[in-house]
Amino acid sequence: MLVHIDIKNFTVVKHVELSVQKGLTAITGETGAGKSIALDALGLCLGQRAEANIVRNGAKRAEVVAHFDISKLEHVKQLLNTEMLSQEDNPDECFIRRVVSAEGRSKAFINGIAVNLSQVKALGSKLIHIHGQNDHHQFLKSENQLSLLDGYAQHQNLLEHTVDSYQQYKKQSQELKALQDAQQQRLDRLSLLQYQVDELDEFAIAQGEFENIEAQFKKLNSVQDLRETAEKSCYALKDDDNGNVIAMLNTVNKELGELLNSDDALQSTYDLLQSASIQLEEAYGELSNYQSSLESDPAQLALIEQRYSDALDIARKHKVAPELLHETHASLAEELSQLNKQEASLQAIEESCEKALSAYRNSATALHQSRATAAQQLSKEIATSIQQMNLPHAVVNTHVEHDESSAPSARGNDKIEILVSVNPGQAPDLMEKVVSGGELARIGLAIQVIRSRDFSIPTMVFDEVDTGISGQTASIVGKLLHSLGAQSQVICVTHLPQVAAQGHHQLFVTKLTDGKSTETKVLQLTKQERVNEIARLLAGDELTDTAIANAKDLLKVS
């Protein structure tokens, strides 16, 4: 509940402090005095847009502080605790402060802690509901009528379940659409990959195989040259009877060996030549064996040549080095496997999407059934309320149409229409077609009272919602607000004496000027001051005995 509001340098207000009590508080005042300023300041404090022109002329900043008693609002305490904004020393109180500089910069605080406007709005929506002068026009819109019905039905669990099932379906359908959009491209790639992998599977090149094939191909392709070269080398080393390298080296070694006794300085040279002779013999032996091993095998050469050529051709297709064919094969096979999994995943997601849609339809149907039931009772309550406001023949029908074929939405698949008739013989129709401005205001007020009661918000503010009514209807409206004030805290800006007289408390707004500046003041009226103010509302500025008597009668005072 709102306990206190402190307003400084807000438009024409220099400084106003208001203590607000339980029950219905009526705010009255002269035309143009600024009766709605306090409510505008409260709206600013609760997160409405701030502009530099709201700062009083000559002031550096405007400031509004609202003090709330939240001792019985456990959901508000929980929100503050979650956001770490509660007061540890006094968790039953909450302060919201808004400061706007002359340059238009704005800051907001909850219990002295700087916060953003979304946090202020989230908290404010649980503390106060403000009904503006023309808010009844909002009920002409189907989406607002749907919100009204949901609030009245109090089926938050069904709403949340529908939202959850819708979000799940939306997620599944987005995944499905992404796969479907890419399906043709994926199928084309799948076809190409299948062909490539099948070809590489058939070729089945092993890791390191190409290097081996290349070496064999070069060897088999050069057998004749290798054999001729080996034969010439063996002939030069040992097989030439007319003179060969090994024979000549042996002769040199024999002659040097005979001279070692004459000069031992030749020993090192002799040893080197002996070693060379041994190595040449070994080289000759290996070369002779190599020559013997060389066989010309045209069939083997043809096989190796074909394998080598095929490897080069396939590598050229894939634009990779032939040495990388094995790795390319593995990479393409993995990509093919992943694409096949995506095809399987597409089928699975199609099935999941169907299940999610079915779950959503069930949730939306349950929500519709609850709405349809609540709509009947809501129609009766609205009709009863507006019949009491001098519209005795009023009929209200709330139609809730469920369209399963429509696209899923977070709010279900219902279309709502509140149809009204206010005259005998008139068929119920859309409000904008069959009611006047004053009749719409009464219907809107009835809806607002019903909605406020069901929303269970501790403080309701009505800003001249009684515009367009008078006389007996005004008395009924006043009694409605009085009854609502018995359950919750209600603040109502009004120009009607019948409504003001129903207030448990009354504030008077006046405008003072010294010719240079203007200042608005808000005064708490005493019992006698209330009589005079109600008389003024009845008769104008001149307080007659009759007006005072009528005021006392309205206030039920002697």
PDB file of C-alpha atoms in Angstrom, residues 20-119:
ATOM      1  CA  VAL A  20      -2.133   8.424   1.834  1.00  0.00           C
ATOM      2  CA  GLN A  21      -4.388   6.257   3.970  1.00  0.00           C
ATOM      3  CA  LYS A  22      -6.424   3.101   3.464  1.00  0.00           C
ATOM      4  CA  GLY A  23      -9.810   3.274   1.801  1.00  0.00           C
ATOM      5  CA  LEU A  24     -10.979   5.643  -0.935  1.00  0.00           C
ATOM      6  CA  THR A  25      -9.121   8.946  -1.174  1.00  0.00           C
ATOM      7  CA  ALA A  26     -10.848  11.502  -3.407  1.00  0.00           C
ATOM      8  CA  ILE A  27      -8.784  14.265  -4.998  1.00  0.00           C
ATOM      9  CA  THR A  28     -10.681  17.364  -6.057  1.00  0.00           C
ATOM     10  CA  GLY A  29      -9.793  20.916  -7.024  1.00  0.00           C
ATOM     11  CA  GLU A  30     -10.491  23.799  -9.296  1.00  0.00           C
ATOM     12  CA  THR A  31     -10.291  23.360 -13.041  1.00  0.00           C
ATOM     13  CA  GLY A  32      -6.682  23.780 -14.161  1.00  0.00           C
ATOM     14  CA  ALA A  33      -5.328  23.495 -10.617  1.00  0.00           C
ATOM     15  CA  GLY A  34      -3.414  20.356 -11.509  1.00  0.00           C
ATOM     16  CA  LYS A  35      -5.416  17.597  -9.857  1.00  0.00           C
ATOM     17  CA  SER A  36      -3.584  14.953 -11.888  1.00  0.00           C
ATOM     18  CA  ILE A  37      -0.088  16.253 -11.134  1.00  0.00           C
ATOM     19  CA  ALA A  38       0.367  14.006  -8.107  1.00  0.00           C
ATOM     20  CA  LEU A  39      -0.655  11.018 -10.207  1.00  0.00           C
ATOM     21  CA  ASP A  40       1.697  12.076 -13.006  1.00  0.00           C
ATOM     22  CA  ALA A  41       4.509  12.321 -10.458  1.00  0.00           C
ATOM     23  CA  LEU A  42       3.612   8.891  -9.132  1.00  0.00           C
ATOM     24  CA  GLY A  43       3.659   7.517 -12.676  1.00  0.00           C
ATOM     25  CA  LEU A  44       7.106   9.016 -13.196  1.00  0.00           C
ATOM     26  CA  CYS A  45       8.299   7.406  -9.986  1.00  0.00           C
ATOM     27  CA  LEU A  46       7.024   4.032 -11.231  1.00  0.00           C
ATOM     28  CA  GLY A  47       8.994   4.149 -14.471  1.00  0.00           C
ATOM     29  CA  GLN A  48       7.172   6.340 -16.969  1.00  0.00           C
ATOM     30  CA  ARG A  49       9.254   8.239 -19.517  1.00  0.00           C
ATOM     31  CA  ALA A  50      11.024  11.324 -18.162  1.00  0.00           C
ATOM     32  CA  GLU A  51      11.506  14.581 -20.073  1.00  0.00           C
ATOM     33  CA  ALA A  52      13.402  17.723 -19.145  1.00  0.00           C
ATOM     34  CA  ASN A  53      10.271  19.913 -19.266  1.00  0.00           C
ATOM     35  CA  ILE A  54       8.855  18.230 -16.144  1.00  0.00           C
ATOM     36  CA  VAL A  55      11.495  20.012 -14.035  1.00  0.00           C
ATOM     37  CA  ARG A  56      10.115  23.167 -12.407  1.00  0.00           C
ATOM     38  CA  ASN A  57      11.388  26.346 -14.031  1.00  0.00           C
ATOM     39  CA  GLY A  58      14.620  27.483 -12.355  1.00  0.00           C
ATOM     40  CA  ALA A  59      15.233  24.169 -10.529  1.00  0.00           C
ATOM     41  CA  LYS A  60      18.196  21.868 -11.162  1.00  0.00           C
ATOM     42  CA  ARG A  61      16.210  18.666 -10.889  1.00  0.00           C
ATOM     43  CA  ALA A  62      12.838  17.146 -10.090  1.00  0.00           C
ATOM     44  CA  GLU A  63      12.552  14.406  -7.502  1.00  0.00           C
ATOM     45  CA  VAL A  64       9.743  12.045  -6.516  1.00  0.00           C
ATOM     46  CA  VAL A  65       9.906   9.542  -3.657  1.00  0.00           C
ATOM     47  CA  ALA A  66       7.153   6.988  -3.009  1.00  0.00           C
ATOM     48  CA  HIS A  67       6.999   5.042   0.246  1.00  0.00           C
ATOM     49  CA  PHE A  68       5.131   1.723   0.373  1.00  0.00           C
ATOM     50  CA  ASP A  69       4.064  -0.654   3.110  1.00  0.00           C
ATOM     51  CA  ILE A  70       4.704  -4.180   1.766  1.00  0.00           C
ATOM     52  CA  SER A  71       4.229  -6.097   5.011  1.00  0.00           C
ATOM     53  CA  LYS A  72       1.400  -8.171   3.481  1.00  0.00           C
ATOM     54  CA  LEU A  73       2.878  -8.455  -0.027  1.00  0.00           C
ATOM     55  CA  GLU A  74       5.011 -11.586   0.086  1.00  0.00           C
ATOM     56  CA  HIS A  75       5.400 -11.713  -3.700  1.00  0.00           C
ATOM     57  CA  VAL A  76       6.845  -8.168  -3.628  1.00  0.00           C
ATOM     58  CA  LYS A  77       9.255  -9.107  -0.837  1.00  0.00           C
ATOM     59  CA  GLN A  78      10.337 -12.131  -2.837  1.00  0.00           C
ATOM     60  CA  LEU A  79      11.002  -9.961  -5.894  1.00  0.00           C
ATOM     61  CA  LEU A  80      13.084  -7.515  -3.844  1.00  0.00           C
ATOM     62  CA  ASN A  81      15.036 -10.359  -2.238  1.00  0.00           C
ATOM     63  CA  THR A  82      15.713 -11.941  -5.622  1.00  0.00           C
ATOM     64  CA  GLU A  83      16.997  -8.626  -6.976  1.00  0.00           C
ATOM     65  CA  MET A  84      18.904  -7.976  -3.698  1.00  0.00           C
ATOM     66  CA  LEU A  85      16.982  -4.715  -3.222  1.00  0.00           C
ATOM     67  CA  SER A  86      15.225  -5.327   0.092  1.00  0.00           C
ATOM     68  CA  GLN A  87      15.979  -3.370   3.255  1.00  0.00           C
ATOM     69  CA  GLU A  88      17.601  -5.698   5.765  1.00  0.00           C
ATOM     70  CA  ASP A  89      16.655  -3.555   8.761  1.00  0.00           C
ATOM     71  CA  ASN A  90      13.037  -3.071   7.634  1.00  0.00           C
ATOM     72  CA  PRO A  91      11.910  -5.569   4.959  1.00  0.00           C
ATOM     73  CA  ASP A  92       8.262  -4.465   5.350  1.00  0.00           C
ATOM     74  CA  GLU A  93       8.926  -1.076   3.723  1.00  0.00           C
ATOM     75  CA  CYS A  94       9.952  -0.096   0.225  1.00  0.00           C
ATOM     76  CA  PHE A  95      11.065   3.267  -1.182  1.00  0.00           C
ATOM     77  CA  ILE A  96      11.140   4.124  -4.875  1.00  0.00           C
ATOM     78  CA  ARG A  97      12.941   7.338  -5.867  1.00  0.00           C
ATOM     79  CA  ARG A  98      13.174   8.970  -9.287  1.00  0.00           C
ATOM     80  CA  VAL A  99      15.371  11.979 -10.086  1.00  0.00           C
ATOM     81  CA  VAL A 100      15.279  13.921 -13.379  1.00  0.00           C
ATOM     82  CA  SER A 101      17.814  16.644 -14.131  1.00  0.00           C
ATOM     83  CA  ALA A 102      17.009  19.871 -15.967  1.00  0.00           C
ATOM     84  CA  GLU A 103      18.954  18.410 -18.918  1.00  0.00           C
ATOM     85  CA  GLY A 104      16.605  15.429 -19.048  1.00  0.00           C
ATOM     86  CA  ARG A 105      18.915  12.835 -17.466  1.00  0.00           C
ATOM     87  CA  SER A 106      17.094  10.380 -15.248  1.00  0.00           C
ATOM     88  CA  LYS A 107      18.060   8.083 -12.374  1.00  0.00           C
ATOM     89  CA  ALA A 108      15.991   5.587 -10.425  1.00  0.00           C
ATOM     90  CA  PHE A 109      16.534   4.021  -7.000  1.00  0.00           C
ATOM     91  CA  ILE A 110      14.837   1.251  -5.039  1.00  0.00           C
ATOM     92  CA  ASN A 111      15.601   1.372  -1.320  1.00  0.00           C
ATOM     93  CA  GLY A 112      18.555   3.622  -2.100  1.00  0.00           C
ATOM     94  CA  ILE A 113      20.080   1.266  -4.681  1.00  0.00           C
ATOM     95  CA  ALA A 114      20.451   2.498  -8.275  1.00  0.00           C
ATOM     96  CA  VAL A 115      18.360   0.419 -10.692  1.00  0.00           C
ATOM     97  CA  ASN A 116      17.214   0.515 -14.308  1.00  0.00           C
ATOM     98  CA  LEU A 117      13.690   1.462 -15.368  1.00  0.00           C
ATOM     99  CA  SER A 118      12.705  -2.103 -16.219  1.00  0.00           C
ATOM    100  CA  GLN A 119      13.283  -3.046 -12.583  1.00  0.00           C
TER     101      GLN A 119
END
